Short mmCIF file of C-alpha atoms and ligand atoms in Angstrom, two decimals:
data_model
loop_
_atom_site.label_atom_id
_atom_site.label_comp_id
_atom_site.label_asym_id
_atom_site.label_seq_id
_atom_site.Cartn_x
_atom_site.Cartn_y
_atom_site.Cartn_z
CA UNK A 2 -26.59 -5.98 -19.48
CA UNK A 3 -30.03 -5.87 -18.54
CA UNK A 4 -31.83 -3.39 -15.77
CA UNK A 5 -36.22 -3.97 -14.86
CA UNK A 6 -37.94 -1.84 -12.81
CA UNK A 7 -40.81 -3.93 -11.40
CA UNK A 8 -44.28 -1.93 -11.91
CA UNK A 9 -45.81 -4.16 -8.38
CA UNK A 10 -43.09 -2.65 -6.58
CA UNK A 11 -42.25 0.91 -8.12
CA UNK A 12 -44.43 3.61 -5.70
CA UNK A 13 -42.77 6.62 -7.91
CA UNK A 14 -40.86 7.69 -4.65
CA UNK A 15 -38.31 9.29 -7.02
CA UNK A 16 -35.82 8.11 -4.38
CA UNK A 17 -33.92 6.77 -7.86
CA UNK A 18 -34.37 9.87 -9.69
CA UNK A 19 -32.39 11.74 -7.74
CA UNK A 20 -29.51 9.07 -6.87
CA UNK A 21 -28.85 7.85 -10.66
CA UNK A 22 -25.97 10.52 -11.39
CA UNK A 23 -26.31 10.02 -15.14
CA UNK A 24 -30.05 11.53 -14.90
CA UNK A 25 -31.06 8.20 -16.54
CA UNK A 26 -33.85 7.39 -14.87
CA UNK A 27 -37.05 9.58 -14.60
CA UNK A 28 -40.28 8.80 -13.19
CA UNK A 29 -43.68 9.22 -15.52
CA UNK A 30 -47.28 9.04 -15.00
CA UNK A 31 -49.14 6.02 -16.73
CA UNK A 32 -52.52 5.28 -17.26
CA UNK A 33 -53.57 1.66 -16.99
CA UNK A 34 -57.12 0.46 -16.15
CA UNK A 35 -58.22 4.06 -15.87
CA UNK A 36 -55.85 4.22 -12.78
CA UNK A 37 -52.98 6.59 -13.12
CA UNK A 38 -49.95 5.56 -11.49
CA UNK A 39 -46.28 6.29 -10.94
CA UNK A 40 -43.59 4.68 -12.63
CA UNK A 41 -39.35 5.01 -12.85
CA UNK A 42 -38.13 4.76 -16.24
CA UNK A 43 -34.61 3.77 -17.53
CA UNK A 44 -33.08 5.90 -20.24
CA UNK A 45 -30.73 2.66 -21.61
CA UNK A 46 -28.98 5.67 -23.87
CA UNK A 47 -27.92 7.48 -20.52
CA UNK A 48 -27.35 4.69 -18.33
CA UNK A 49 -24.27 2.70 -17.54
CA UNK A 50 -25.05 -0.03 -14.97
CA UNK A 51 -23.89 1.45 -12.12
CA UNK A 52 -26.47 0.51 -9.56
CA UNK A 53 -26.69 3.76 -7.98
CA UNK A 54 -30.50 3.70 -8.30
CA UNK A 55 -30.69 0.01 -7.06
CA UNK A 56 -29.02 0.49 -3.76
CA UNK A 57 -31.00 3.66 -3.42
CA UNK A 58 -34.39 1.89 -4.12
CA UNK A 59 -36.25 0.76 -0.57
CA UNK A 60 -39.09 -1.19 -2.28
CA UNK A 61 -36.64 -3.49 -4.71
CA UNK A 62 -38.34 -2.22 -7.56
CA UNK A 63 -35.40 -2.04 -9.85
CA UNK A 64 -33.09 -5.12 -10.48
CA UNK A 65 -30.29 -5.31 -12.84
CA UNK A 66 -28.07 -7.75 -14.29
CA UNK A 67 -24.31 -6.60 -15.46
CA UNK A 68 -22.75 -8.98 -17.89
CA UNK A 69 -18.70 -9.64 -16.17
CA UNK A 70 -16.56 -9.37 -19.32
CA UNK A 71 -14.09 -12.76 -19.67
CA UNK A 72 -11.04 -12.06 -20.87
CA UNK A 73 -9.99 -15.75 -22.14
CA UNK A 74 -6.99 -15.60 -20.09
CA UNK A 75 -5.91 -19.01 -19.02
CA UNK A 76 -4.36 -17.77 -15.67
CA UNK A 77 -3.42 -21.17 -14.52
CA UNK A 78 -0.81 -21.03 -17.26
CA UNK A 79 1.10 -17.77 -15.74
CA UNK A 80 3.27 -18.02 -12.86
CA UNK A 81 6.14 -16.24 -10.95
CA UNK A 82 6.63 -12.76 -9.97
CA UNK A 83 8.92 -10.41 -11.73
CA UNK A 84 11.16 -7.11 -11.19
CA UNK A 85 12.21 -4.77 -13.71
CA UNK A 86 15.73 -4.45 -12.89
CA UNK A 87 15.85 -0.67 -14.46
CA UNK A 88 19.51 0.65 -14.43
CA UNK A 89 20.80 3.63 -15.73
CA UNK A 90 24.44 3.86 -17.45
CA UNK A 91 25.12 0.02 -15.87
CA UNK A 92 24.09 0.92 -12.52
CA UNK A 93 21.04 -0.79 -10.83
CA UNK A 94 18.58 1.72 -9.64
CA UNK A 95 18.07 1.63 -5.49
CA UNK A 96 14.64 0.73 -6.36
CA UNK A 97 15.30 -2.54 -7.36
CA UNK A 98 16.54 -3.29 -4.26
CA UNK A 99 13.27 -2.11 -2.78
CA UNK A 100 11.21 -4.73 -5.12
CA UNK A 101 12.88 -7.21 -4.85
CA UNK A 102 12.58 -7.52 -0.98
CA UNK A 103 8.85 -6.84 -1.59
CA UNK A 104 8.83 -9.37 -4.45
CA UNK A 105 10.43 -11.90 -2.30
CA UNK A 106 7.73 -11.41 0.13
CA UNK A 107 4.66 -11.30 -2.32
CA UNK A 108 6.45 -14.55 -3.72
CA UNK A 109 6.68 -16.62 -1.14
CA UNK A 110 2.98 -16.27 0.22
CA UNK A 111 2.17 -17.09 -3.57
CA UNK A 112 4.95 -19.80 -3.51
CA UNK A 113 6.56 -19.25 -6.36
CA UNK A 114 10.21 -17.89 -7.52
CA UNK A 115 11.49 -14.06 -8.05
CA UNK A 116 12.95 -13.51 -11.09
CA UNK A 117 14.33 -10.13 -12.22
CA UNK A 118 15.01 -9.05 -15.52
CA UNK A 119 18.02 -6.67 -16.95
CA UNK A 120 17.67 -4.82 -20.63
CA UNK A 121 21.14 -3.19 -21.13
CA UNK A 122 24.59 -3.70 -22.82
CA UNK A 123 27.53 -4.78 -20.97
CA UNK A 124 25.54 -5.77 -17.59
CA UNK A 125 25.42 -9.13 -17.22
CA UNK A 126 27.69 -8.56 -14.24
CA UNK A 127 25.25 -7.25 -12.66
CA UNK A 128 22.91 -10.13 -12.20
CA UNK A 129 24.59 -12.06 -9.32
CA UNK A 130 23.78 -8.54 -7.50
CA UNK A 131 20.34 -9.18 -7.78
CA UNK A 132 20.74 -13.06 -7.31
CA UNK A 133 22.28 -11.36 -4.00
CA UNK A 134 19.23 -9.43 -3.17
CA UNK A 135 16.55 -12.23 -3.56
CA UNK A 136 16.22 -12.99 -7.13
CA UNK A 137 15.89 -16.57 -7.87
CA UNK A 138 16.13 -16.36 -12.08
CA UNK A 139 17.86 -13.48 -13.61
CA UNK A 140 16.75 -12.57 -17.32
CA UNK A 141 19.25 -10.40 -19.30
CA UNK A 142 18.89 -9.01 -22.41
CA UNK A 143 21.89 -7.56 -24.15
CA UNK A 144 21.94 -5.61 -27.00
CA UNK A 145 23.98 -2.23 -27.89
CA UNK A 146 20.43 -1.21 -28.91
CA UNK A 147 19.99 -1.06 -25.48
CA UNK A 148 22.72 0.82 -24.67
CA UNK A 149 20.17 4.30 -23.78
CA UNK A 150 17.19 3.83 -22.54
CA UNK A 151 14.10 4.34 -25.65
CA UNK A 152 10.93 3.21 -24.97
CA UNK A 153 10.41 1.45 -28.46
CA UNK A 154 13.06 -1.34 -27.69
CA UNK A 155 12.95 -1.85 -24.12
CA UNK A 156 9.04 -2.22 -24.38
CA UNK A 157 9.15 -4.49 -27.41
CA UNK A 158 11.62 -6.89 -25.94
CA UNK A 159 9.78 -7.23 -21.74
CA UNK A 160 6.76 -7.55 -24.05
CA UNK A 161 8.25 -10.56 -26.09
CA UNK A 162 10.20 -12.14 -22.91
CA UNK A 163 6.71 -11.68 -20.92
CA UNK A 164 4.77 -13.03 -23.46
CA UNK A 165 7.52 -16.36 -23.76
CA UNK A 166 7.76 -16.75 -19.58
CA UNK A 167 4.02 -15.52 -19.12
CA UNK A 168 4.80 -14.54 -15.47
CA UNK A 169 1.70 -13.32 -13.32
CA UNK A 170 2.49 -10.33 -11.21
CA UNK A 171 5.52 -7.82 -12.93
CA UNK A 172 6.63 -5.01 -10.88
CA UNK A 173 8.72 -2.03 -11.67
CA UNK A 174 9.45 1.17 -10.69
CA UNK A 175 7.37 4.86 -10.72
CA UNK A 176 10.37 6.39 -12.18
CA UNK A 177 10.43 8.31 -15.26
CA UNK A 178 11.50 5.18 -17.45
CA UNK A 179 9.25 3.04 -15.27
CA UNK A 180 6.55 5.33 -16.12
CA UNK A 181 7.59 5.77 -19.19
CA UNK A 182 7.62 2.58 -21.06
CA UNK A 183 5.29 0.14 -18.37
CA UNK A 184 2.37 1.41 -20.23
CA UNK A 185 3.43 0.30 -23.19
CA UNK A 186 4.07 -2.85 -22.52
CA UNK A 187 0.88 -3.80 -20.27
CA UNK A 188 -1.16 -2.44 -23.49
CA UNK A 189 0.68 -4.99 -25.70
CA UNK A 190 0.01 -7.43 -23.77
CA UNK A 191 -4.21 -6.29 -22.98
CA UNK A 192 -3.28 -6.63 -19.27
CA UNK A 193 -3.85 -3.70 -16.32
CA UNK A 194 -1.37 -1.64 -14.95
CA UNK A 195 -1.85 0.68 -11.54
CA UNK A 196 0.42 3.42 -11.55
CA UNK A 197 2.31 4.56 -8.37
CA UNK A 198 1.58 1.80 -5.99
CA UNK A 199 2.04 2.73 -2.21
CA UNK A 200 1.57 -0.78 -0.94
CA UNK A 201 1.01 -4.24 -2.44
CA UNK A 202 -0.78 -7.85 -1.24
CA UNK A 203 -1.27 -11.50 -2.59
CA UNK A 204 -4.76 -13.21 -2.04
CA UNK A 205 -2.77 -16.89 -2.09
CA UNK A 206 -5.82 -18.03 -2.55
CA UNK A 207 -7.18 -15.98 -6.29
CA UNK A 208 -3.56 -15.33 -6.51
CA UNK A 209 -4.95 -11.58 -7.13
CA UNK A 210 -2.50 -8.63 -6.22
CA UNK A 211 -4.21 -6.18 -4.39
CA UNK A 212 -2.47 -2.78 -5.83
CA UNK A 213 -3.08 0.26 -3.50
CA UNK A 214 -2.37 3.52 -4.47
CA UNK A 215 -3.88 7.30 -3.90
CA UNK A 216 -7.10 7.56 -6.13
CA UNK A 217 -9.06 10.75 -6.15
CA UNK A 218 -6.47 13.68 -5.61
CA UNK A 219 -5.62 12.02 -3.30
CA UNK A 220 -7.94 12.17 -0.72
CA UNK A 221 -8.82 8.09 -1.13
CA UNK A 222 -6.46 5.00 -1.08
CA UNK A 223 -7.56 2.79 -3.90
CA UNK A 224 -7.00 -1.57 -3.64
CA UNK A 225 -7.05 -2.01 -7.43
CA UNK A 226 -7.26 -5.81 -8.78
CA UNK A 227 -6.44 -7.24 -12.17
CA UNK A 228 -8.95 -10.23 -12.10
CA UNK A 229 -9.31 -11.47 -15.07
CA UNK A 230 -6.24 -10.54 -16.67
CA UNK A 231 -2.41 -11.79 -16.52
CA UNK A 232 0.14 -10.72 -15.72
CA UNK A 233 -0.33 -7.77 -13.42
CA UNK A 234 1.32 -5.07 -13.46
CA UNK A 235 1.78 -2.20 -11.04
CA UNK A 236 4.40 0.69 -10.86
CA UNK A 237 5.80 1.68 -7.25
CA UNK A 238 6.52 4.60 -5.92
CA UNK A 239 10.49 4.81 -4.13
CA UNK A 240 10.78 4.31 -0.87
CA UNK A 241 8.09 2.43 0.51
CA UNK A 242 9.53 -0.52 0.74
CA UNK A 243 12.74 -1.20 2.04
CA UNK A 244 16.01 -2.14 0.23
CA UNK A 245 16.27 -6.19 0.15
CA UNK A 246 19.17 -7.29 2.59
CA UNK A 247 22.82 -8.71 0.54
CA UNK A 248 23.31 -12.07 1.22
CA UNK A 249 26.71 -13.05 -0.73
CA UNK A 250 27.43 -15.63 -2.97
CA UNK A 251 23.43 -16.92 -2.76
CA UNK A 252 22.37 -19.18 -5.63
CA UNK A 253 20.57 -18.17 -8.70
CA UNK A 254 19.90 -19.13 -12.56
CA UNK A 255 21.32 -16.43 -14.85
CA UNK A 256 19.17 -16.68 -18.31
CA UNK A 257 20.72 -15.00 -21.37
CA UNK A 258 17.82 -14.34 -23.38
CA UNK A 259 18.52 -14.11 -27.07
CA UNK A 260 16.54 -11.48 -28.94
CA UNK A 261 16.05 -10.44 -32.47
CA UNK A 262 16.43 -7.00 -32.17
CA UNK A 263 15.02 -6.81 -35.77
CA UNK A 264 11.98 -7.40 -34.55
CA UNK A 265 12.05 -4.57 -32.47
CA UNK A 266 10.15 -1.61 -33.62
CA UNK A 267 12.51 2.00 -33.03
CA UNK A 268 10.93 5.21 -34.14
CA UNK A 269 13.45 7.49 -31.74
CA UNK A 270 17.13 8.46 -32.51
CA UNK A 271 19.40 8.67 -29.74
CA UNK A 272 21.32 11.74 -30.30
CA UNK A 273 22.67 12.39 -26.75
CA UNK A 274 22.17 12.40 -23.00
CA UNK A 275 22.45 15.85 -20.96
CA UNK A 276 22.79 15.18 -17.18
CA UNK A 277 20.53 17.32 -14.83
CA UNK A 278 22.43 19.66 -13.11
CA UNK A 279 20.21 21.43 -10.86
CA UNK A 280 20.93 21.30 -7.48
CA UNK A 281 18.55 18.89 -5.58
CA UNK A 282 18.03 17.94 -1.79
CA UNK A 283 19.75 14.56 -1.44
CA UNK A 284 16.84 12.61 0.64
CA UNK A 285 18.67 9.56 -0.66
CA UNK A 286 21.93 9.98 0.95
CA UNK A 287 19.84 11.19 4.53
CA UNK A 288 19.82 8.92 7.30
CA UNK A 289 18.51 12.01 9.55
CA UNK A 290 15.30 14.24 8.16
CA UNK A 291 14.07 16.99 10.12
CA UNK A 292 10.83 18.09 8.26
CA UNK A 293 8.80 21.94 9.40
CA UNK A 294 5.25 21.96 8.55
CA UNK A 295 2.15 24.51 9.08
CA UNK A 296 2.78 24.38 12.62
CA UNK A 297 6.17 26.42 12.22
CA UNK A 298 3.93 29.87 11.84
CA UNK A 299 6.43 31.37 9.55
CA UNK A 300 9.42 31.41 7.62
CA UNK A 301 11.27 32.11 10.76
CA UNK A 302 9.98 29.03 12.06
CA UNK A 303 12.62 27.24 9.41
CA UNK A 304 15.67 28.69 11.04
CA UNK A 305 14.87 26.44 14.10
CA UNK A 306 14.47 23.23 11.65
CA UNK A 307 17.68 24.34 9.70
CA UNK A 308 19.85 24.82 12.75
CA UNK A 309 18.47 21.41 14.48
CA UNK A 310 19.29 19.82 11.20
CA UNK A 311 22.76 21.24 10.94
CA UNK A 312 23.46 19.84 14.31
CA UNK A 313 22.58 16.54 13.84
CA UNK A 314 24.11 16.55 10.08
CA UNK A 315 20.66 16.34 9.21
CA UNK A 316 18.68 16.99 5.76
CA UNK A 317 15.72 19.72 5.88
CA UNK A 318 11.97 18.62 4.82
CA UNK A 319 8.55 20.22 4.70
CA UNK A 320 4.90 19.38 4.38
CA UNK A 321 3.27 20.77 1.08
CA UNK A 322 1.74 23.48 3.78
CA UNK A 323 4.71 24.88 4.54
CA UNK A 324 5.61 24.99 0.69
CA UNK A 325 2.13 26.66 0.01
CA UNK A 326 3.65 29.48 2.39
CA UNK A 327 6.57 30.24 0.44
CA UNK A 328 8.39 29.06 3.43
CA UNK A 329 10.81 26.54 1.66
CA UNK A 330 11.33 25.16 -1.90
CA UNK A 331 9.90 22.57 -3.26
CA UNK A 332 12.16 20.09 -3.52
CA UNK A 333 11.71 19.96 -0.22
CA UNK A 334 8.60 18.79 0.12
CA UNK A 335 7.69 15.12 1.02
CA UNK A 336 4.52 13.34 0.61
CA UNK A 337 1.84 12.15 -2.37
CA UNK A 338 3.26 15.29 -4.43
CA UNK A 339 6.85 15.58 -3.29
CA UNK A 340 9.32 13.24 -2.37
CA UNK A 341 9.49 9.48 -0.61
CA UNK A 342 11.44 9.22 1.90
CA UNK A 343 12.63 6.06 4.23
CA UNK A 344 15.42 7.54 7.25
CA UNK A 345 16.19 6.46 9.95
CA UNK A 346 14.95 8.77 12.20
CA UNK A 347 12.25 11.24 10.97
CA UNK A 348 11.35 14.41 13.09
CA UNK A 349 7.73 16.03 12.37
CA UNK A 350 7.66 19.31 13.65
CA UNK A 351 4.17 21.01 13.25
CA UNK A 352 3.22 18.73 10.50
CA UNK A 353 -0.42 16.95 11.76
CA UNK A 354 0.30 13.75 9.05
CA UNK A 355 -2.21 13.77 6.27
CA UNK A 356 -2.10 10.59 4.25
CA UNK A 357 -0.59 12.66 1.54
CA UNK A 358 2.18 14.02 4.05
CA UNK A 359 2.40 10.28 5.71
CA UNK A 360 2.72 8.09 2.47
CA UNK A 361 6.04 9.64 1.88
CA UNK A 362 7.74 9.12 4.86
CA UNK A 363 5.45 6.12 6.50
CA UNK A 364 8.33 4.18 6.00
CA UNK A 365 11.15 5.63 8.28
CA UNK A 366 12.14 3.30 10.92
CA UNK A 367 11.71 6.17 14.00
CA UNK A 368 9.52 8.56 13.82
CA UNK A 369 9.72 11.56 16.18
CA UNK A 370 6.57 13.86 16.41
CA UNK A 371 6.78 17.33 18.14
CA UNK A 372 3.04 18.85 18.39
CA UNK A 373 1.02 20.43 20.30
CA UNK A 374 -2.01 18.12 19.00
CA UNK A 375 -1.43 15.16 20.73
CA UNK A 376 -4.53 13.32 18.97
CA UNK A 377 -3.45 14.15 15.18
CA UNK A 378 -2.31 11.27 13.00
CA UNK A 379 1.68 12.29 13.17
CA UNK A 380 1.70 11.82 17.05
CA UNK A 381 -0.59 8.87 16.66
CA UNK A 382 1.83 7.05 14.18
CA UNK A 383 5.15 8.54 16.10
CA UNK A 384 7.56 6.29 18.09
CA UNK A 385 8.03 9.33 20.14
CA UNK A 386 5.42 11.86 20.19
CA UNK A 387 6.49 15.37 22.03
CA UNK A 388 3.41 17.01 22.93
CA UNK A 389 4.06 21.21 23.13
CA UNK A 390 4.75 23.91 21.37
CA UNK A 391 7.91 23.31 19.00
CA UNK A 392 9.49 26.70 19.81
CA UNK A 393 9.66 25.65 23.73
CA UNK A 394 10.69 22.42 22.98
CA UNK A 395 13.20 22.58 19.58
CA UNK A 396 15.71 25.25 21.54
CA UNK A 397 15.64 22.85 24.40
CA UNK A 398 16.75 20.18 21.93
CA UNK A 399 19.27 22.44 20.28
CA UNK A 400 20.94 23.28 23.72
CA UNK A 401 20.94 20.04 25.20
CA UNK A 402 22.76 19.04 21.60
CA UNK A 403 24.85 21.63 22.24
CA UNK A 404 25.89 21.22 26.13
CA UNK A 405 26.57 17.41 25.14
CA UNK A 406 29.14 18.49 22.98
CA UNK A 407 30.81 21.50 24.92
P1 FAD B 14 -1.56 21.17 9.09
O1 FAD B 14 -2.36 20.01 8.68
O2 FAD B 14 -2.23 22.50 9.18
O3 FAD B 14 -0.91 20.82 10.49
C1 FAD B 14 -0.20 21.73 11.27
C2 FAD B 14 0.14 21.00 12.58
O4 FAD B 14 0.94 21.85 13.36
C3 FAD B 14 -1.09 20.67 13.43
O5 FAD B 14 -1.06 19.30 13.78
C4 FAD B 14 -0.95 21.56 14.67
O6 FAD B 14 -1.41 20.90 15.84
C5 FAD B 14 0.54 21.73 14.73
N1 FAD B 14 0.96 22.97 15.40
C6 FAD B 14 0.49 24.22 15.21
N2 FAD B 14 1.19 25.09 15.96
C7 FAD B 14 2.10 24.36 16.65
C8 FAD B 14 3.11 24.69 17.61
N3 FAD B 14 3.35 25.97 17.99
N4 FAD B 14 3.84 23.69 18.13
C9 FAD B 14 3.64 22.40 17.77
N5 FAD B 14 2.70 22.03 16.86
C10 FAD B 14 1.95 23.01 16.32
N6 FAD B 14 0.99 17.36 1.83
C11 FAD B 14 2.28 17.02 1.99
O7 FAD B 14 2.86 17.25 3.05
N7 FAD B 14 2.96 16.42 0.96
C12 FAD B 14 2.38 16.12 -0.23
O8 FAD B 14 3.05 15.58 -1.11
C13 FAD B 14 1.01 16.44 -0.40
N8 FAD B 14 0.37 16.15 -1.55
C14 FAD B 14 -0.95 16.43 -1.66
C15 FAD B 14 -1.63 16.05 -2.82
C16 FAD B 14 -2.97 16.31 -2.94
C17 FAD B 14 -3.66 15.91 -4.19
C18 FAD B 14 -3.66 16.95 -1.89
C19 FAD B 14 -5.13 17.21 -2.00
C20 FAD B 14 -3.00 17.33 -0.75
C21 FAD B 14 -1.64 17.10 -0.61
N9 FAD B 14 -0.95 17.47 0.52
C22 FAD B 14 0.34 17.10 0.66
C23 FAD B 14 -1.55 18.34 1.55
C24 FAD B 14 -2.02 17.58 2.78
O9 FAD B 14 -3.34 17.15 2.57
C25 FAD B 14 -2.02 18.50 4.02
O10 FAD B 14 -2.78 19.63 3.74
C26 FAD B 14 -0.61 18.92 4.44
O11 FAD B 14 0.23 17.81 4.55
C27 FAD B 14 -0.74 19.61 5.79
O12 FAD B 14 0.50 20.10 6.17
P2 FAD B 14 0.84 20.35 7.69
O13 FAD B 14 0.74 19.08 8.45
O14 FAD B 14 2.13 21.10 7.75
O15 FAD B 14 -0.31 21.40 8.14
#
């Protein structure tokens, strides 16, 4: 790396001073020719290339040179795109499902084959499911090692099948095993990984994925790449993509990949598996959501949402607002920090749809918006946006329901 500052061109503005956020560059007086003169000065210790103080320079007094790391990788030599088919006890996870419709898609603009691969015991039956759903190639690895889920084995044998197929995007999801044992892997390997992907996209061109997810508490949406590196790797959150249609005895190649499990390191015991037994709302199962936000005004305000949900055998959700309030549980909530959600129908009521609120639920095929905010992003997005006040217009709803059905 290499940064000048050009004394011809430097005026000591100290418009670089105060950009550089690293307080690495300062400007001094010199003497030269008995003519004293202003000059910025680097502190290499301090500074890390970031350019701030060359974009904020107006006389181009400071160039810099930043040396693009090469990884080695021979990316021509890694092709494909790959699902982790996570399952839990023998059953496939819904979010398989998910990627591999969104594989299939990222796939063919790359045109290249879907593969999926399945770490378990006893669940090779389970691959012409995902031939089913999309998959072109179906690896399974079968081991009673596998039999619970330990993030020693399974990320010791992707990383040895990965590093044998070398495929060049791998998705999987931002469950707790996803997130659990991805990292893992992709550090084996000396790859990237983005973490809780909202959306993905293929440059067919680079053949880069572009990996977007929220950066910055949330208040940004990131496009992360993996240039120089293969494969790459991303994590995605449930629910934004939608499950991959069945289509019935399609036409796939099963691959029983045989594994040494002695080469697989273990440092866990299994010594049991307690199933969670909290109660927890079933967004899964909901076809119907009807979701309260700020614009309730109070916990009253949920007894409207509850009894419109009850009518249309409908599951209750809330902005983080509304949870803030004390107004509902948690578990609840839907958005960045709560759940992801992809119903049929959707009804916003009071909720203005803040990224955070609107990358859980983006998804839904209809979106109804009641608000009296007829500009905010929920009625902007909506298929059909009521403008008013919710407590005119949700009793209307409720006794119209109600009429139909006397
Ligand atoms: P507001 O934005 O205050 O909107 C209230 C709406 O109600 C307005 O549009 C208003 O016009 C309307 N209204 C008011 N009165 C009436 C009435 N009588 N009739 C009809 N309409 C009315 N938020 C989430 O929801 N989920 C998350 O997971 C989440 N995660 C977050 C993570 C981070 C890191 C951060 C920083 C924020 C997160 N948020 C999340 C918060 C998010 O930014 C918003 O603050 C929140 O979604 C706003 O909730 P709201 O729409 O209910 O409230």
């Amino acid at each position: 790396n290499c940064i000048k500052v050009f004394t011809d061109k430097c005026v000591g503005c100290k418009m670089c001073e105060s950009a550089c956020p690293f307080n690495a560059i300062s400007i001094v007086e010199r003497l030269e020719h008995r003519k004293k003169f202003k000059l910025a000065v680097v502190d290499l210790n301090k500074c890390i290339y970031c350019g701030s103080c060359v974009q904020a320079c107006k006389f181009n007094a400071i160039e810099f040179k930043k040396d693009v790391p090469q990884s080695g990788v021979d990316k021509n030599l890694y092709r494909g795109v790959w699902i982790y088919a996570e399952q839990r006890h023998g059953e496939v996870s819904n979010i398989v499902y998910e990627l591999l419709n969104e594989g299939k898609r990222l796939a063919g603009k790359l045109g290249t084959a879907l593969s999926a691969v399945l770490i378990g015991v006893n669940i090779k039956s389970k691959a012409q499911e995902l031939i089913n759903r999309g998959a072109d190639k179906v690896y399974v690895c079968e081991d009673p090692i596998f039999a619970e889920f330990q993030d020693d084995p399974y990320s010791g044998v992707l990383t040895q099948l990965i590093e044998k197929e070398k495929p060049e995007i791998v998705l999987m999801g931002a469950t707790n095993i996803g997130r659990s044992f991805v990292p893992r892997v992709a550090a084996r390997i000396r790859t990237g990984l983005t973490a809780d992907c909202v959306s993905l996209e293929v440059d067919p061109e680079t053949r880069n994925l572009r990996q977007t997810r929220p950066a910055f508490g949330g208040n940004i949406m990131a496009t992360i790449l993996t240039p120089e590196h293969r494969p790459q790797m991303s994590t995605v959150r449930h629910k934004v993509f939608k499950e991959a249609k069945i289509e019935e005895g399609r036409k796939g190649e099963i691959i029983e990949y045989k594994i040494d499990v002695q080469t697989l390191l273990n440092r866990t015991r299994f010594l049991g598996f307690i199933k969670d037994t909290n109660v927890v709302v079933n967004f899964a199962a909901a076809n119907i959501i009807v979701s309260g936000g700020r614009g309730l005004g109070s916990l009253e305000g949920f007894k409207l949402i509850k009894e419109l949900a009850e009518l249309l055998g409908a599951t209750v959700g809330a902005s983080r607002a509304a949870i803030d309030l004390n107004w509902i549980p948690s578990s609840h909530q839907i958005g960045q920090t709560g759940r992801t959600v992809a119903p049929k129908v959707y009804i916003a009521c009071g909720i203005s749809g803040q990224i955070q609120h609107m990358v859980g639920m983006g998804s839904s095929d209809i979106i109804i918006a009641i608000n009296k905010d007829a500009t905010c992003p929920m009625m902007q997005t909506a298929t059909y946006a009521l403008e008013g006040d919710l407590h005119e217009i949700i009793p209307c709803i409720i006794t119209e329901i109600k009429s139909s059905r006397c």
